[in-house]
Structure formats: C-alpha cells, structure tokens
Short mmCIF file of C-alpha atoms in Angstrom, two decimals:
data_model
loop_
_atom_site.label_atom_id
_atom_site.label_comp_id
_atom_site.label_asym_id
_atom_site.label_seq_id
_atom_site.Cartn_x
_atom_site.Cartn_y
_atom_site.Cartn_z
CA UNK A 30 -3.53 44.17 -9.59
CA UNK A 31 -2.75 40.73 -9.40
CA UNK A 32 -1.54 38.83 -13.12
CA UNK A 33 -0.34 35.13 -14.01
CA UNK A 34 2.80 34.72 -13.76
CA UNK A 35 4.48 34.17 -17.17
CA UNK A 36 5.43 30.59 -17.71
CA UNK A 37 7.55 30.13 -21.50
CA UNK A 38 6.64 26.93 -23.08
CA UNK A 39 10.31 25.49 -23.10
CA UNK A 40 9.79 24.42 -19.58
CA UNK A 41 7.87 21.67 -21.62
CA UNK A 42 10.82 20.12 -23.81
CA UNK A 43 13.05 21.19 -20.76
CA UNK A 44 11.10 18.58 -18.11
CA UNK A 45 10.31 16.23 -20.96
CA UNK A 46 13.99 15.72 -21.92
CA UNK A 47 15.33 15.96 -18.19
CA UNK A 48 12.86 13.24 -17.04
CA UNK A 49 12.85 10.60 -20.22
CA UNK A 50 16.52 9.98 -21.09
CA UNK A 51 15.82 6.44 -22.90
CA UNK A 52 13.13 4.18 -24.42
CA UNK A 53 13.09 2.72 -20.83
CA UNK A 54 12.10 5.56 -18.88
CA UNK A 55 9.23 6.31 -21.91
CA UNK A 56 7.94 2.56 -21.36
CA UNK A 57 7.86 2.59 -17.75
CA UNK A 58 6.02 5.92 -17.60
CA UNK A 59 3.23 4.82 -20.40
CA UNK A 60 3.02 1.09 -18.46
CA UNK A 61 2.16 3.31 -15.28
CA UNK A 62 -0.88 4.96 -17.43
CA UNK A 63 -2.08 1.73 -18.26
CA UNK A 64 -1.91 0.00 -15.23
CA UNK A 65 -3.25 2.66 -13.84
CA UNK A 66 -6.60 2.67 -15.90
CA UNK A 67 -6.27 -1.30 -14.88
CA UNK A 68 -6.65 0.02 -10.94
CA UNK A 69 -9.37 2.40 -11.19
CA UNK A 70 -11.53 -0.17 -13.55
CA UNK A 71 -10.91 -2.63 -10.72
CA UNK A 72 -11.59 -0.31 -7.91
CA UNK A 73 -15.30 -0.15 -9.66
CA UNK A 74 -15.77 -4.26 -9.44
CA UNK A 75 -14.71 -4.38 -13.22
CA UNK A 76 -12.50 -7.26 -14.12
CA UNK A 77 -10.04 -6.99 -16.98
CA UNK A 78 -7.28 -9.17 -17.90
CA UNK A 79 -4.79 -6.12 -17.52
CA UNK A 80 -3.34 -6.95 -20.74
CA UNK A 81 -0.57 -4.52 -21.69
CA UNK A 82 0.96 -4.54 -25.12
CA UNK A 83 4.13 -2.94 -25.65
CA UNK A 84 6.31 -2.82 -29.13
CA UNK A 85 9.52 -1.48 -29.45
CA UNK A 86 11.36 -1.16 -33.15
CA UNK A 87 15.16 -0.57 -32.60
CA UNK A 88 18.32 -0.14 -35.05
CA UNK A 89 21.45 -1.04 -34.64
CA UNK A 90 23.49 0.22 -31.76
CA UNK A 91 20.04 0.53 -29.69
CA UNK A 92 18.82 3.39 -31.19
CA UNK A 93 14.99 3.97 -30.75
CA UNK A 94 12.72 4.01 -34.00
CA UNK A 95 9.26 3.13 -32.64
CA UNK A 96 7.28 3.03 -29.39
CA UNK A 97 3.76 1.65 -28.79
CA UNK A 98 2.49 0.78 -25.30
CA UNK A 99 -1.68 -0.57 -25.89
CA UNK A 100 -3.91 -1.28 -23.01
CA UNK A 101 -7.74 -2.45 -23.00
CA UNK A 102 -8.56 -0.74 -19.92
CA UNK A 103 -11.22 2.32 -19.39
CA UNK A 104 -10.20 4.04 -23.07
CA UNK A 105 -11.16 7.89 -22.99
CA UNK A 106 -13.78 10.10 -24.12
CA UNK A 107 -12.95 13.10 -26.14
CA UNK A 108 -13.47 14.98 -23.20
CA UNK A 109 -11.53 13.14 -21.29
CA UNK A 110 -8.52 12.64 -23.97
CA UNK A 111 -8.76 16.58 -24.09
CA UNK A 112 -8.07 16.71 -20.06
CA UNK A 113 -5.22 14.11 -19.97
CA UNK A 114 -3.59 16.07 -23.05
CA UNK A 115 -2.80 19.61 -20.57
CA UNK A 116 0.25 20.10 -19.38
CA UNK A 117 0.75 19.71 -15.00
CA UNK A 118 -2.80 18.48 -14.95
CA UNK A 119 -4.13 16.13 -11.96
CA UNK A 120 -5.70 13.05 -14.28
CA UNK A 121 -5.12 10.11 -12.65
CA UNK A 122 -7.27 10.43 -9.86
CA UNK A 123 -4.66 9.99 -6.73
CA UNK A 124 -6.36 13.75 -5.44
CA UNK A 125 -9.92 11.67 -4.83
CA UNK A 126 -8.09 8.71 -3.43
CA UNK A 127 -7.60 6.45 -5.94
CA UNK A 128 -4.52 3.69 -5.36
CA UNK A 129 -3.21 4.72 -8.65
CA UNK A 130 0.43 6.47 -9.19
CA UNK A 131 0.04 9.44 -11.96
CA UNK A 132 0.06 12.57 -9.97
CA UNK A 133 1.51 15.32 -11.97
CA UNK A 134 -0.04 14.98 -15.06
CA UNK A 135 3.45 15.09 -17.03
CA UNK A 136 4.28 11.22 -18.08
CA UNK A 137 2.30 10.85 -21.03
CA UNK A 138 2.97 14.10 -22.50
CA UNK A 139 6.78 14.05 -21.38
CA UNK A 140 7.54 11.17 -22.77
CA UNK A 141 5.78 11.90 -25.99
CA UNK A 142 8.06 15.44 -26.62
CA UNK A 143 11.16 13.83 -25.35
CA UNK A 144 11.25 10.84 -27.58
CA UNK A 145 10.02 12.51 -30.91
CA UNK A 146 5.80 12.94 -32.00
CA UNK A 147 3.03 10.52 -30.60
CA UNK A 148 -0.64 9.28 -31.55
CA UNK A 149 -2.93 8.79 -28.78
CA UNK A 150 -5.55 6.52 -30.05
CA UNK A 151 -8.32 5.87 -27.23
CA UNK A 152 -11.56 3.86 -27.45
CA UNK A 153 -14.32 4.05 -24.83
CA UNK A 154 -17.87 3.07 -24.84
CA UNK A 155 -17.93 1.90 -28.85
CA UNK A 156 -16.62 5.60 -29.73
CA UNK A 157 -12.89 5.89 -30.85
CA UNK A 158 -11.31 9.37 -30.45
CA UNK A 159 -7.48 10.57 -31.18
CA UNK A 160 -5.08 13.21 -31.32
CA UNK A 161 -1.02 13.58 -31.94
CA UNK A 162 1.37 15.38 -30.04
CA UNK A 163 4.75 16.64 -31.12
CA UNK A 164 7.19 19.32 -30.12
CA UNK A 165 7.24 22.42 -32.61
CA UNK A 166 11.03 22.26 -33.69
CA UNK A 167 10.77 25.85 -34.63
CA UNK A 168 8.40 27.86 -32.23
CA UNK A 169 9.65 25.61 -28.93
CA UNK A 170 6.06 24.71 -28.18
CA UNK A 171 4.47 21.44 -27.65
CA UNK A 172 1.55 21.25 -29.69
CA UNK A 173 -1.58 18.73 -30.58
CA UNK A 174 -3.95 18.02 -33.24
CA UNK A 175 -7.37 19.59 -32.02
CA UNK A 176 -8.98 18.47 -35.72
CA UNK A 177 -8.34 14.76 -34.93
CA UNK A 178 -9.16 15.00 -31.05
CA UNK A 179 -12.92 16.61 -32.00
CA UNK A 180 -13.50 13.74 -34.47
CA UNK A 181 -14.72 11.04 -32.36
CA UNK A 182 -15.86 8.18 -34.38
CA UNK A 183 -18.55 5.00 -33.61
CA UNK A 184 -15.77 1.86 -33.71
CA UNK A 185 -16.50 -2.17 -32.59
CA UNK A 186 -12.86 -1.76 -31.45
CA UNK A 187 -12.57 -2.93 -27.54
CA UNK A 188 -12.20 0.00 -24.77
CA UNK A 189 -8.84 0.70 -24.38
CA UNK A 190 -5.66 3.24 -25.23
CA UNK A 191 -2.62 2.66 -27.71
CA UNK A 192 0.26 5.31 -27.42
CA UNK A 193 2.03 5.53 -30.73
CA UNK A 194 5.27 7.50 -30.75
CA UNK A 195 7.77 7.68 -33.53
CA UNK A 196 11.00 8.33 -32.13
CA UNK A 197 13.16 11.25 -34.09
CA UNK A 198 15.55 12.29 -30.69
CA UNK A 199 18.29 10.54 -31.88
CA UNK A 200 19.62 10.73 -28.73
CA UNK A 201 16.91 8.27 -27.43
CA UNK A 202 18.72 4.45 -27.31
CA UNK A 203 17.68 1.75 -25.24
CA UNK A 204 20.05 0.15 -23.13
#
C-alpha cells in the first residue's frame, strides 16, 4: 500500500531562515513577485507603469522593524491569494511559459516566516481580499488567517498587492 511520505512542518522555518538571512534578500524576493505580476499583465497587451513601492523602517545598528513592498499590478482573487499562500506551490506561471522568475512557490511565504509575521493585502477587479502569515513560535508551524482570506470585500482601491511584514527575528539587519 502506497502512503505520503511524512513531511514535519519545520522544513518551513528551516528553508525560510536558510534562504532570507537579511531585509535584502526579503526585498529582492517580494520585488521578484511584483515584477513578476508586471510581466504577465504585459504579456496580455496590458500596460502598467510597473510602479513598485517599497518601505523599510530600521533602528539603530540596522536592525529591521518594518517591511512593505506594494505593487499595482494584476492584485489576486481570494482564490487566487488562497493558491499563492501553499507551501512548494507552482504560482507564477513559468510551468505554462510565462517569462516570469517565481518557480518554487517559496519567496513570498519564506520571506514572510523568516523575517517575523506578514499581511498580504491584494486588490483585483474592485474586490480587496487579505490574509496574515506568521510562524507559530510554539507548535513550529507556519500558519495563516483563513477568517480574513474568506472576507473579500467591494474596495475603489486600484488592482494591485502590498506585502506587510513586521519584523520580530531580531536577527534580521540590513546591511
């Protein structure tokens, strides 16, 4: 009889922590998303200004307090905010062909759990939808907020994604 083979969650804050060592490597993996979304609007004849937004808030001695990276490039549906949210999951759309760059379907969520607890706000089509990801201190396990993620709401913001983290690794500077 054939089973799954048992993966423990750890592997999670293991990769996340092992691939994001600074605000830097967060930023350049969030920048990727967005442009990104920027490619496959453009590969549909859509025009965009490719805008991306980033904020950092630092201390003293370069230690990371704040991260947000904003685009206003496809946004996401709940659905589709629900899809880019699993772990190892193909998202980007490089396995149809698509001259884009995600192909693992770890950046977002990596850098997320290695730099502290994140708020994915995402707008698409007038309808704003959101969730927050953090890394369960105590159980090990990455978790989300499915509440907030099945609350889409009618917005006049622009389509688009903002990735909020608040950064609690202490370890996290940037150089």
């Amino acid at each position: 009889m054939a089973k799954e083979l048992p993966i423990d969650l750890r592997i999670v804050e293991i990769l996340a922590k092992a691939t994001i060592k600074n605000l830097i490597d967060g930023i350049v993996e969030l920048v990727t998303n967005c442009d990104d979304s920027y490619k496959r609007l453009e590969e549909k004849g859509i025009r965009r200004d490719g805008k991306i937004l980033i904020y950092v808030c630092r201390e003293k001695g370069g230690i990371g307090k704040r991260l947000q990276v904003e685009d206003f490039a496809e946004g996401m549906t709940s659905d589709e905010l629900s899809k880019a949210i699993v772990f190892g999951t193909e998202a980007s759309g490089i396995t149809e062909g698509k001259s884009v760059r995600g192909l693992f379907g770890r950046g977002l969520k990596e850098t997320i759990i290695a730099l502290g607890q994140g708020r994915i706000i995402s707008t698409k089509d007038g309808r704003t939808t959101s969730t927050r990801l953090w890394l369960d201190a105590q159980k090990r396990k990455p978790l989300y907020d499915d509440d907030m993620l099945n609350k889409a709401e009618t917005s006049g913001q622009p389509d688009g994604t903002k990735i909020d983290i608040v950064v609690t690794n202490e370890k996290i500077k940037l150089p």
